[in-house]
PDB file of C-alpha atoms in Angstrom:
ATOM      1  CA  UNK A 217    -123.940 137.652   6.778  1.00  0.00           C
ATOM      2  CA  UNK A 218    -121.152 139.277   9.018  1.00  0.00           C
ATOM      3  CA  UNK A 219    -118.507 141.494   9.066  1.00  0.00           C
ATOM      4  CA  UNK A 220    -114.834 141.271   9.638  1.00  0.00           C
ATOM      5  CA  UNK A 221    -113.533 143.324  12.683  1.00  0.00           C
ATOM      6  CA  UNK A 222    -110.215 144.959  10.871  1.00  0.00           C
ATOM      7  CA  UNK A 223    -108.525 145.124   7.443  1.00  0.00           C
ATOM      8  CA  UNK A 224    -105.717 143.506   6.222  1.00  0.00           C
ATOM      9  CA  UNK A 225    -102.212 145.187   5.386  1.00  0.00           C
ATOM     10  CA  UNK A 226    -101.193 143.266   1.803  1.00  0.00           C
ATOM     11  CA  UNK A 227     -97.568 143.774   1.020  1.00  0.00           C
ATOM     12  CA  UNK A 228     -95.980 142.861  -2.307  1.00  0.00           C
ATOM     13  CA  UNK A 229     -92.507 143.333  -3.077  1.00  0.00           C
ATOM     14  CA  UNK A 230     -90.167 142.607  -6.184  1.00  0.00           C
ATOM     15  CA  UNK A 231     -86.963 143.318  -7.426  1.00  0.00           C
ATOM     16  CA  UNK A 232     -87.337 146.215 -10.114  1.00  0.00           C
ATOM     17  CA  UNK A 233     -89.215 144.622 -12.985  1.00  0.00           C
ATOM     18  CA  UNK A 234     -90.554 141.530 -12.189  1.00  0.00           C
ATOM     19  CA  UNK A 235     -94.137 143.211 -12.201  1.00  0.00           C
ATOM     20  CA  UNK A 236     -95.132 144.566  -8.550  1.00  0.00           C
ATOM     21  CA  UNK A 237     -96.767 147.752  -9.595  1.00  0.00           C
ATOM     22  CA  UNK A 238     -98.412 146.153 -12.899  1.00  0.00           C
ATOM     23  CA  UNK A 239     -99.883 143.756 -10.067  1.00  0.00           C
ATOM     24  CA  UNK A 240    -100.759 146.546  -7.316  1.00  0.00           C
ATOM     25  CA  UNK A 241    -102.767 148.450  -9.999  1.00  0.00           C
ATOM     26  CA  UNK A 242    -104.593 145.323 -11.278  1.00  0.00           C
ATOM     27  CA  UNK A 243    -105.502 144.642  -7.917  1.00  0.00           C
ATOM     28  CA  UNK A 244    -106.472 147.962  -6.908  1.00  0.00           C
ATOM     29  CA  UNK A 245    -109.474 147.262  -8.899  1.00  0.00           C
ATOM     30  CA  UNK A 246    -110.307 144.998  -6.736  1.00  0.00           C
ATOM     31  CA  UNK A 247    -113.699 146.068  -4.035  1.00  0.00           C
ATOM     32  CA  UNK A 248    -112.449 147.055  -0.169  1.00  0.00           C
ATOM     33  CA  UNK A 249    -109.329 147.746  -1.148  1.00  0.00           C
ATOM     34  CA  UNK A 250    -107.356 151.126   0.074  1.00  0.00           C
ATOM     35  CA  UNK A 251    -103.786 151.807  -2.198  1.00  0.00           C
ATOM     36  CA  UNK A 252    -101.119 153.451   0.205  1.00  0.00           C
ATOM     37  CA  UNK A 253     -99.932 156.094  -1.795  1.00  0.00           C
ATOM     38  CA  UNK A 254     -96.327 156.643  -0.604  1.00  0.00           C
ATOM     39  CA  UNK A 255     -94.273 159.890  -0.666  1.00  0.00           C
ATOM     40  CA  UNK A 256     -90.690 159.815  -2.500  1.00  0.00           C
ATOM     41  CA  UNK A 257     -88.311 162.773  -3.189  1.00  0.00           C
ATOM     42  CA  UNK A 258     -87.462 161.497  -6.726  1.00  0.00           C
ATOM     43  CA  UNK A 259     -88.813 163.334  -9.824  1.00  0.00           C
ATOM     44  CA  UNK A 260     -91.909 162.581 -11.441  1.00  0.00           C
ATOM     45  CA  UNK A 261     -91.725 159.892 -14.586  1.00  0.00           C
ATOM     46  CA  UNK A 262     -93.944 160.711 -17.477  1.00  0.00           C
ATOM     47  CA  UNK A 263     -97.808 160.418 -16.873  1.00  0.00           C
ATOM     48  CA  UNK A 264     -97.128 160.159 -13.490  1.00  0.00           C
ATOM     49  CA  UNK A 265     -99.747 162.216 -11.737  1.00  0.00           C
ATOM     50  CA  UNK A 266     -98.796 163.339  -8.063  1.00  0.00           C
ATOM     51  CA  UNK A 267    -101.047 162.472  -5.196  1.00  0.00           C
ATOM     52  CA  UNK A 268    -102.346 159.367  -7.071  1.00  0.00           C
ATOM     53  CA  UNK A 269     -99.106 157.651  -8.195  1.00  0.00           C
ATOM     54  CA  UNK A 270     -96.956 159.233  -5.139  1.00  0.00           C
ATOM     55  CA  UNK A 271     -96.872 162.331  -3.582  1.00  0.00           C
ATOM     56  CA  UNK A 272     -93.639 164.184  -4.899  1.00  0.00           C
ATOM     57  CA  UNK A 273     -91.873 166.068  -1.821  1.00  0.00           C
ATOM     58  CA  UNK A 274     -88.476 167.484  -2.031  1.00  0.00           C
ATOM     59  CA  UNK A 275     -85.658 166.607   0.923  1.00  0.00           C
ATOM     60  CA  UNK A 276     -86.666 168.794   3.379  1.00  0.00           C
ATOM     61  CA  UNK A 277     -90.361 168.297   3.598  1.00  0.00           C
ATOM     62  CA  UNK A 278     -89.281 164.665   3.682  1.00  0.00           C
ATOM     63  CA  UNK A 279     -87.111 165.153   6.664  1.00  0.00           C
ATOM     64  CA  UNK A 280     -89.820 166.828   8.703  1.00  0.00           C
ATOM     65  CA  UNK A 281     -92.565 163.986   8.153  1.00  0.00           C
ATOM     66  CA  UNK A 282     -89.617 161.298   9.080  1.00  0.00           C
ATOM     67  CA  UNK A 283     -88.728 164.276  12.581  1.00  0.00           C
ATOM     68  CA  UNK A 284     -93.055 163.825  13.048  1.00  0.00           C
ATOM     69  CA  UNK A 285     -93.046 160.508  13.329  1.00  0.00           C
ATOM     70  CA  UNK A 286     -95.718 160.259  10.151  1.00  0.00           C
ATOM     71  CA  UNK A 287     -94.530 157.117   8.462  1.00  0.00           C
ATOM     72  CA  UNK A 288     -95.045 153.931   8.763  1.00  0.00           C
ATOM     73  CA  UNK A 289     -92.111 152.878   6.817  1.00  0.00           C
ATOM     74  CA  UNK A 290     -89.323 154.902   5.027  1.00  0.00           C
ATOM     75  CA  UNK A 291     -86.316 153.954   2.846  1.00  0.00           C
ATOM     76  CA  UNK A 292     -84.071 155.399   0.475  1.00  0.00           C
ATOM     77  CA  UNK A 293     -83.863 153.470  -2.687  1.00  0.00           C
ATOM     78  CA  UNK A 294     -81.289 154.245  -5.588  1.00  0.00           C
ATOM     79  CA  UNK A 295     -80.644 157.678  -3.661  1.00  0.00           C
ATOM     80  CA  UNK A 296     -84.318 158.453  -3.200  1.00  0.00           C
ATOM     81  CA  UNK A 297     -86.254 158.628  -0.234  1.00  0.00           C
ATOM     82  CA  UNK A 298     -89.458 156.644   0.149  1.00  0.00           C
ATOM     83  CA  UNK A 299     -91.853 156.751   2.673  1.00  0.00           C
ATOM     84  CA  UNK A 300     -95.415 155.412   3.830  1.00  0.00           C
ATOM     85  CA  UNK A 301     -97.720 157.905   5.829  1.00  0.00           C
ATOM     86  CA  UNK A 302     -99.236 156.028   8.646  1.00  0.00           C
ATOM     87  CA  UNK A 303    -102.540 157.794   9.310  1.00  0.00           C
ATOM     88  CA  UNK A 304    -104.321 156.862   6.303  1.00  0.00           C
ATOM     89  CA  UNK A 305    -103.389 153.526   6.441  1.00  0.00           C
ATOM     90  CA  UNK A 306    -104.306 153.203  10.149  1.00  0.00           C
ATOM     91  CA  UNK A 307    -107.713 154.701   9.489  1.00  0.00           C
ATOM     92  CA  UNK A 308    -108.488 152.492   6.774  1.00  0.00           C
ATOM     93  CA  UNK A 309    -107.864 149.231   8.615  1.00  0.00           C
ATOM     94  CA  UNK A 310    -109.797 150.280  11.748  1.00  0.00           C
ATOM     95  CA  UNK A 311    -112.812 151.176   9.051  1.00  0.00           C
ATOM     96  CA  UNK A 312    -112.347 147.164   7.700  1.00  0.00           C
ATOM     97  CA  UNK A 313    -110.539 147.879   4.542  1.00  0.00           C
ATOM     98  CA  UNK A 314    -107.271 146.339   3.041  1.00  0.00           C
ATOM     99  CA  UNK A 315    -104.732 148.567   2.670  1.00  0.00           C
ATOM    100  CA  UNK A 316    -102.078 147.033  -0.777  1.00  0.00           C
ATOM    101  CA  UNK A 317     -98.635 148.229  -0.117  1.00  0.00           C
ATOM    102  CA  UNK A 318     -96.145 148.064  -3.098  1.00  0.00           C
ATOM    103  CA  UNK A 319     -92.407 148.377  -1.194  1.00  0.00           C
ATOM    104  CA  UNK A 320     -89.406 147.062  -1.428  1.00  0.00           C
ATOM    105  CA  UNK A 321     -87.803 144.627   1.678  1.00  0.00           C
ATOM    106  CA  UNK A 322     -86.417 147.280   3.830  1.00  0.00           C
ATOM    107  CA  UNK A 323     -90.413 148.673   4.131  1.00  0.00           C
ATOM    108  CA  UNK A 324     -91.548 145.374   4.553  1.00  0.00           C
ATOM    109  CA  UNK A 325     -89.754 144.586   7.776  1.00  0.00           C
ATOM    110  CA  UNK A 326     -90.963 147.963   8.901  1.00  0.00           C
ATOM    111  CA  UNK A 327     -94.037 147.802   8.424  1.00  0.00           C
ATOM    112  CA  UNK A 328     -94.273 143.979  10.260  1.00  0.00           C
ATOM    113  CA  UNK A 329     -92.205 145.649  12.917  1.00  0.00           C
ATOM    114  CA  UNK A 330     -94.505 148.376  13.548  1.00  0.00           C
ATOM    115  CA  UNK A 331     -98.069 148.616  15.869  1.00  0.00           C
ATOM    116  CA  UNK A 332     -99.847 147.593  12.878  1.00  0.00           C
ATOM    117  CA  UNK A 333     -97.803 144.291  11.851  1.00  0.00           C
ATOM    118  CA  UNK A 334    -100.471 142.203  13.080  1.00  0.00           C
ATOM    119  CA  UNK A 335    -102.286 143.188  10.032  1.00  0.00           C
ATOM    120  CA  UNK A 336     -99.745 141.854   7.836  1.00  0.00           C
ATOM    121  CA  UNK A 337     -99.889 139.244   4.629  1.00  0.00           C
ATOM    122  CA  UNK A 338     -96.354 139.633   2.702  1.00  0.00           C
ATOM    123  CA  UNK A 339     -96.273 138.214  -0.787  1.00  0.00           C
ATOM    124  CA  UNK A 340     -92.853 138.761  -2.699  1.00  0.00           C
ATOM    125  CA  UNK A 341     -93.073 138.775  -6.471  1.00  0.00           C
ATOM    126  CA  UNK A 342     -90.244 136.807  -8.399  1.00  0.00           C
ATOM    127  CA  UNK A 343     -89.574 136.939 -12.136  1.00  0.00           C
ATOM    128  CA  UNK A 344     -89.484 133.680 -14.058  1.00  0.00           C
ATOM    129  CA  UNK A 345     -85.399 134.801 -15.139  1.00  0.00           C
ATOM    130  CA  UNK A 346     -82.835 136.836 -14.580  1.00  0.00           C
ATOM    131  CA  UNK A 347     -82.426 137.312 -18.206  1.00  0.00           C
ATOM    132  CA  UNK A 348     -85.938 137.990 -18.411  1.00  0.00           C
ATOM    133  CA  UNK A 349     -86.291 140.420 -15.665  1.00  0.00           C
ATOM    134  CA  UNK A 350     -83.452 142.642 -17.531  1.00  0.00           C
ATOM    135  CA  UNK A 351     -85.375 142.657 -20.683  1.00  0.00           C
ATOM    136  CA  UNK A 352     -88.597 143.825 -18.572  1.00  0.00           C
ATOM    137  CA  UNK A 353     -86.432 147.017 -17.582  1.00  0.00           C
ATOM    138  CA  UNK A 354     -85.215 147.305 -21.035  1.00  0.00           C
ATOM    139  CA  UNK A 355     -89.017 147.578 -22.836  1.00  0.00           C
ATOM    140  CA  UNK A 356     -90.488 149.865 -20.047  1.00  0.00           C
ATOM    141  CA  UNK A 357     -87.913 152.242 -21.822  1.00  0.00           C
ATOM    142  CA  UNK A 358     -88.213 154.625 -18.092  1.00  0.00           C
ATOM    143  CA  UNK A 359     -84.309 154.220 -17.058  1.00  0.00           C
ATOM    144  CA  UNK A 360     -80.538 154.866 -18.650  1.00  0.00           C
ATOM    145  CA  UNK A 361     -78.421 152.191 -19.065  1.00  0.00           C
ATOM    146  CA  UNK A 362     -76.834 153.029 -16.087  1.00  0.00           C
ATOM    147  CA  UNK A 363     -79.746 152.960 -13.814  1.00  0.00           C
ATOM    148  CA  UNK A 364     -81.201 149.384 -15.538  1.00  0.00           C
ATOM    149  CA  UNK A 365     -77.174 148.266 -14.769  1.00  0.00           C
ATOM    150  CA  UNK A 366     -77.865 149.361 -10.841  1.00  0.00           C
ATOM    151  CA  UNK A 367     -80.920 147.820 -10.884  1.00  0.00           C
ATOM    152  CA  UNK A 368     -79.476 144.430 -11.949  1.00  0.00           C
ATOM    153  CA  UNK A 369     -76.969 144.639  -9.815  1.00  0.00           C
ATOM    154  CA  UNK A 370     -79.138 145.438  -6.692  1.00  0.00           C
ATOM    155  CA  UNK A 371     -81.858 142.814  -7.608  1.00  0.00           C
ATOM    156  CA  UNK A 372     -79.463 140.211  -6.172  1.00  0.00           C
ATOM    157  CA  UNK A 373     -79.899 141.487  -2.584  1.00  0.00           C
ATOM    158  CA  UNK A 374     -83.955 142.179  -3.270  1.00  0.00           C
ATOM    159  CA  UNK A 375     -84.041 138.768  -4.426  1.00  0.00           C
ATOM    160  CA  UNK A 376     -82.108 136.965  -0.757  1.00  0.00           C
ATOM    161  CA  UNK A 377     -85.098 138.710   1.176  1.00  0.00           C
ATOM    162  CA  UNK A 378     -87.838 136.055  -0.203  1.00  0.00           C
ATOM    163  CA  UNK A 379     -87.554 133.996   2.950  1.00  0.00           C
ATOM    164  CA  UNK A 380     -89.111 136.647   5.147  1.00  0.00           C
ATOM    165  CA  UNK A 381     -92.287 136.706   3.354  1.00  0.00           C
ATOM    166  CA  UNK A 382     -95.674 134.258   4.180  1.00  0.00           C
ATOM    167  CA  UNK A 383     -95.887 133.954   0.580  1.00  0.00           C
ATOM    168  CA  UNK A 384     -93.314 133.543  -3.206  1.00  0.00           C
ATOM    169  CA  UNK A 385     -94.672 133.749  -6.314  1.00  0.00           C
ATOM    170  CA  UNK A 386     -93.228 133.283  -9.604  1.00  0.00           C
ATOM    171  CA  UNK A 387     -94.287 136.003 -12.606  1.00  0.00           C
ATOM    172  CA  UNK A 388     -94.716 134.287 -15.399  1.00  0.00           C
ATOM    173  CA  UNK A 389     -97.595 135.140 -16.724  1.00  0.00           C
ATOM    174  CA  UNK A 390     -99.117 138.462 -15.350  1.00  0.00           C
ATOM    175  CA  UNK A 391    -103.236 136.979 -15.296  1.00  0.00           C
ATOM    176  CA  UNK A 392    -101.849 133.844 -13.582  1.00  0.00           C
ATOM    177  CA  UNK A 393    -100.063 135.736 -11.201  1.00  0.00           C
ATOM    178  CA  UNK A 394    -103.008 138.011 -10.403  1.00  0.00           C
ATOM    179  CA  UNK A 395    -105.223 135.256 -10.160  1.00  0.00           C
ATOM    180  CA  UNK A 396    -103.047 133.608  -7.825  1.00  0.00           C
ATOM    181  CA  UNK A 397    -102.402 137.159  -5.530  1.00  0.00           C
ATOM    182  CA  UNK A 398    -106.261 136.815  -5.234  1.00  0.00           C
ATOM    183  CA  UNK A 399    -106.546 132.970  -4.045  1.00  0.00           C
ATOM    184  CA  UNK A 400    -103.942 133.756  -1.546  1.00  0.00           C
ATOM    185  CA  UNK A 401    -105.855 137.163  -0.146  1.00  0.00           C
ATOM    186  CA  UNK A 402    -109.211 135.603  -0.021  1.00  0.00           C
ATOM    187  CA  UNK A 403    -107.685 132.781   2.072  1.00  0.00           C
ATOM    188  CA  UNK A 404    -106.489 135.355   4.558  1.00  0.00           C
ATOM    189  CA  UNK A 405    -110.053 137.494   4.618  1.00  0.00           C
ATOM    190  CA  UNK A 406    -111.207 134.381   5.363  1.00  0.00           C
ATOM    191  CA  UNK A 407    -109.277 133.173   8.355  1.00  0.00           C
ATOM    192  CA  UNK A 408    -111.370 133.105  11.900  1.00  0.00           C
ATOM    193  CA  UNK A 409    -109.315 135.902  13.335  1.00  0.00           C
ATOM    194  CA  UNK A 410    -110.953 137.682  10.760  1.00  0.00           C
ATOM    195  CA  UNK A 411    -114.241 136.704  11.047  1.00  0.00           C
ATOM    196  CA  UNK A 412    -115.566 137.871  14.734  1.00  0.00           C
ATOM    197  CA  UNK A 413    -118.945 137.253  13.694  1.00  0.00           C
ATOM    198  CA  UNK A 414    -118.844 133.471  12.992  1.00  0.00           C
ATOM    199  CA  UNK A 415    -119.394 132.853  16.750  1.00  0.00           C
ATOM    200  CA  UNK A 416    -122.527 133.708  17.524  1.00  0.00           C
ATOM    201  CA  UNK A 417    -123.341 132.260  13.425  1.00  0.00           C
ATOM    202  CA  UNK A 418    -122.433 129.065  15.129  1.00  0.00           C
ATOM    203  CA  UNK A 419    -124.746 129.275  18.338  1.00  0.00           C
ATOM    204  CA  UNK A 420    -127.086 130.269  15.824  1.00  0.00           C
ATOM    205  CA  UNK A 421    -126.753 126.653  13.548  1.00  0.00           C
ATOM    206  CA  UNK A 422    -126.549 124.859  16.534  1.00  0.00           C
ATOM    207  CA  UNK A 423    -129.669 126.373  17.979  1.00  0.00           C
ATOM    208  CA  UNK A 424    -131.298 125.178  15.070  1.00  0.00           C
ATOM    209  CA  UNK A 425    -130.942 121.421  16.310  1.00  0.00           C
ATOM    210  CA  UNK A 426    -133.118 122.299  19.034  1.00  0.00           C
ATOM    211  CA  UNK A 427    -135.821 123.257  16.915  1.00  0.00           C
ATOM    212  CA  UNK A 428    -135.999 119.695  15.185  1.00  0.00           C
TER     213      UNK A 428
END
């Protein structure tokens, strides 16, 4: 009927293992949809492939996209570096597709900082436990005992963020949760700011009357 002007920016965030990236790939199935693939100077996990999962950089390449001014967001997270490249992302929503962002707090408040934070719809994820959200790390069986331990420990600060996002959503059940992630996105796609077209679809109903 018509088209929306510009793309959303969908952000989810999570403490580690309360399902984010389980979520972001379930979604990424999803039509219109463009995944920003973010660069990180931590070694590959098994199966991970690089330019699809992240792009694997060491320190110094890092340094010189941060010195570029090429991010959107950066962070470093458990002594890795993390960052979003901004051109892709920028592209994408001036074409009319969603970009789905899976970082943590610190790139959330970047990112709704930044020339593009008009864009934004921030969704945190939260587990149903704290008891529950250890065992998660435990099965994915990708961490030592002393990472899962730092984890834990940091999820307390993740967690105190939740207030600065537009939506909270509990993970209890992965195909509610994605379910609900989609209610919530449609909603915004749908909002008049996002709809330029619906003006003149209106002068075109009401012309209608006339016709009568």
């Amino acid at each position: 009927m018509f088209h929306r002007k510009d793309g959303i920016m969908v952000i989810l965030s999570s403490p580690s293992g309360a399902g984010k990236t389980t979520l972001v790939k379930l979604l990424s199935k999803e039509n219109n949809f463009f995944i920003s693939t973010s660069h990180t100077t931590r070694k590959p996990r098994p199966n991970e492939v690089n330019g699809k999962d992240y792009y694997f950089v060491d320190n110094q390449e890092f340094e010189r996209l941060i010195k570029n001014d090429e991010f959107l967001e950066y962070a470093e997270v458990f002594g890795n570096l993390y960052g979003s490249p901004i051109a892709p992302v920028s592209s994408s929503i001036d074409d009319g597709y969603d970009v789905l962002f899976d970082v943590d707090w610190q790139g959330s408040q970047q990112i709704k900082n930044s020339n593009l934070g008009k864009y934004v719809l921030s969704i945190f994820i939260l587990p149903p436990s704290i008891e529950e959200l250890e065992s998660r790390l435990k099965l994915r069986n990708q961490d030592s005992d002393d990472v899962i331990s730092s984890r834990m420990a940091k999820s307390v600060e993740e967690i105190s963020h939740w207030p600065e996002y537009d939506y909270v959503v509990v993970n209890d059940d992965i195909d509610q949760t994605e379910e609900k992630l989609k209610i919530i996105i449609t909603a915004e796609r749908l909002r008049l700011s996002q709809q330029p077209g619906i003006v003149e679809f209106v002068r075109g109903l009401n012309s209608e009357f006339g016709d009568r």
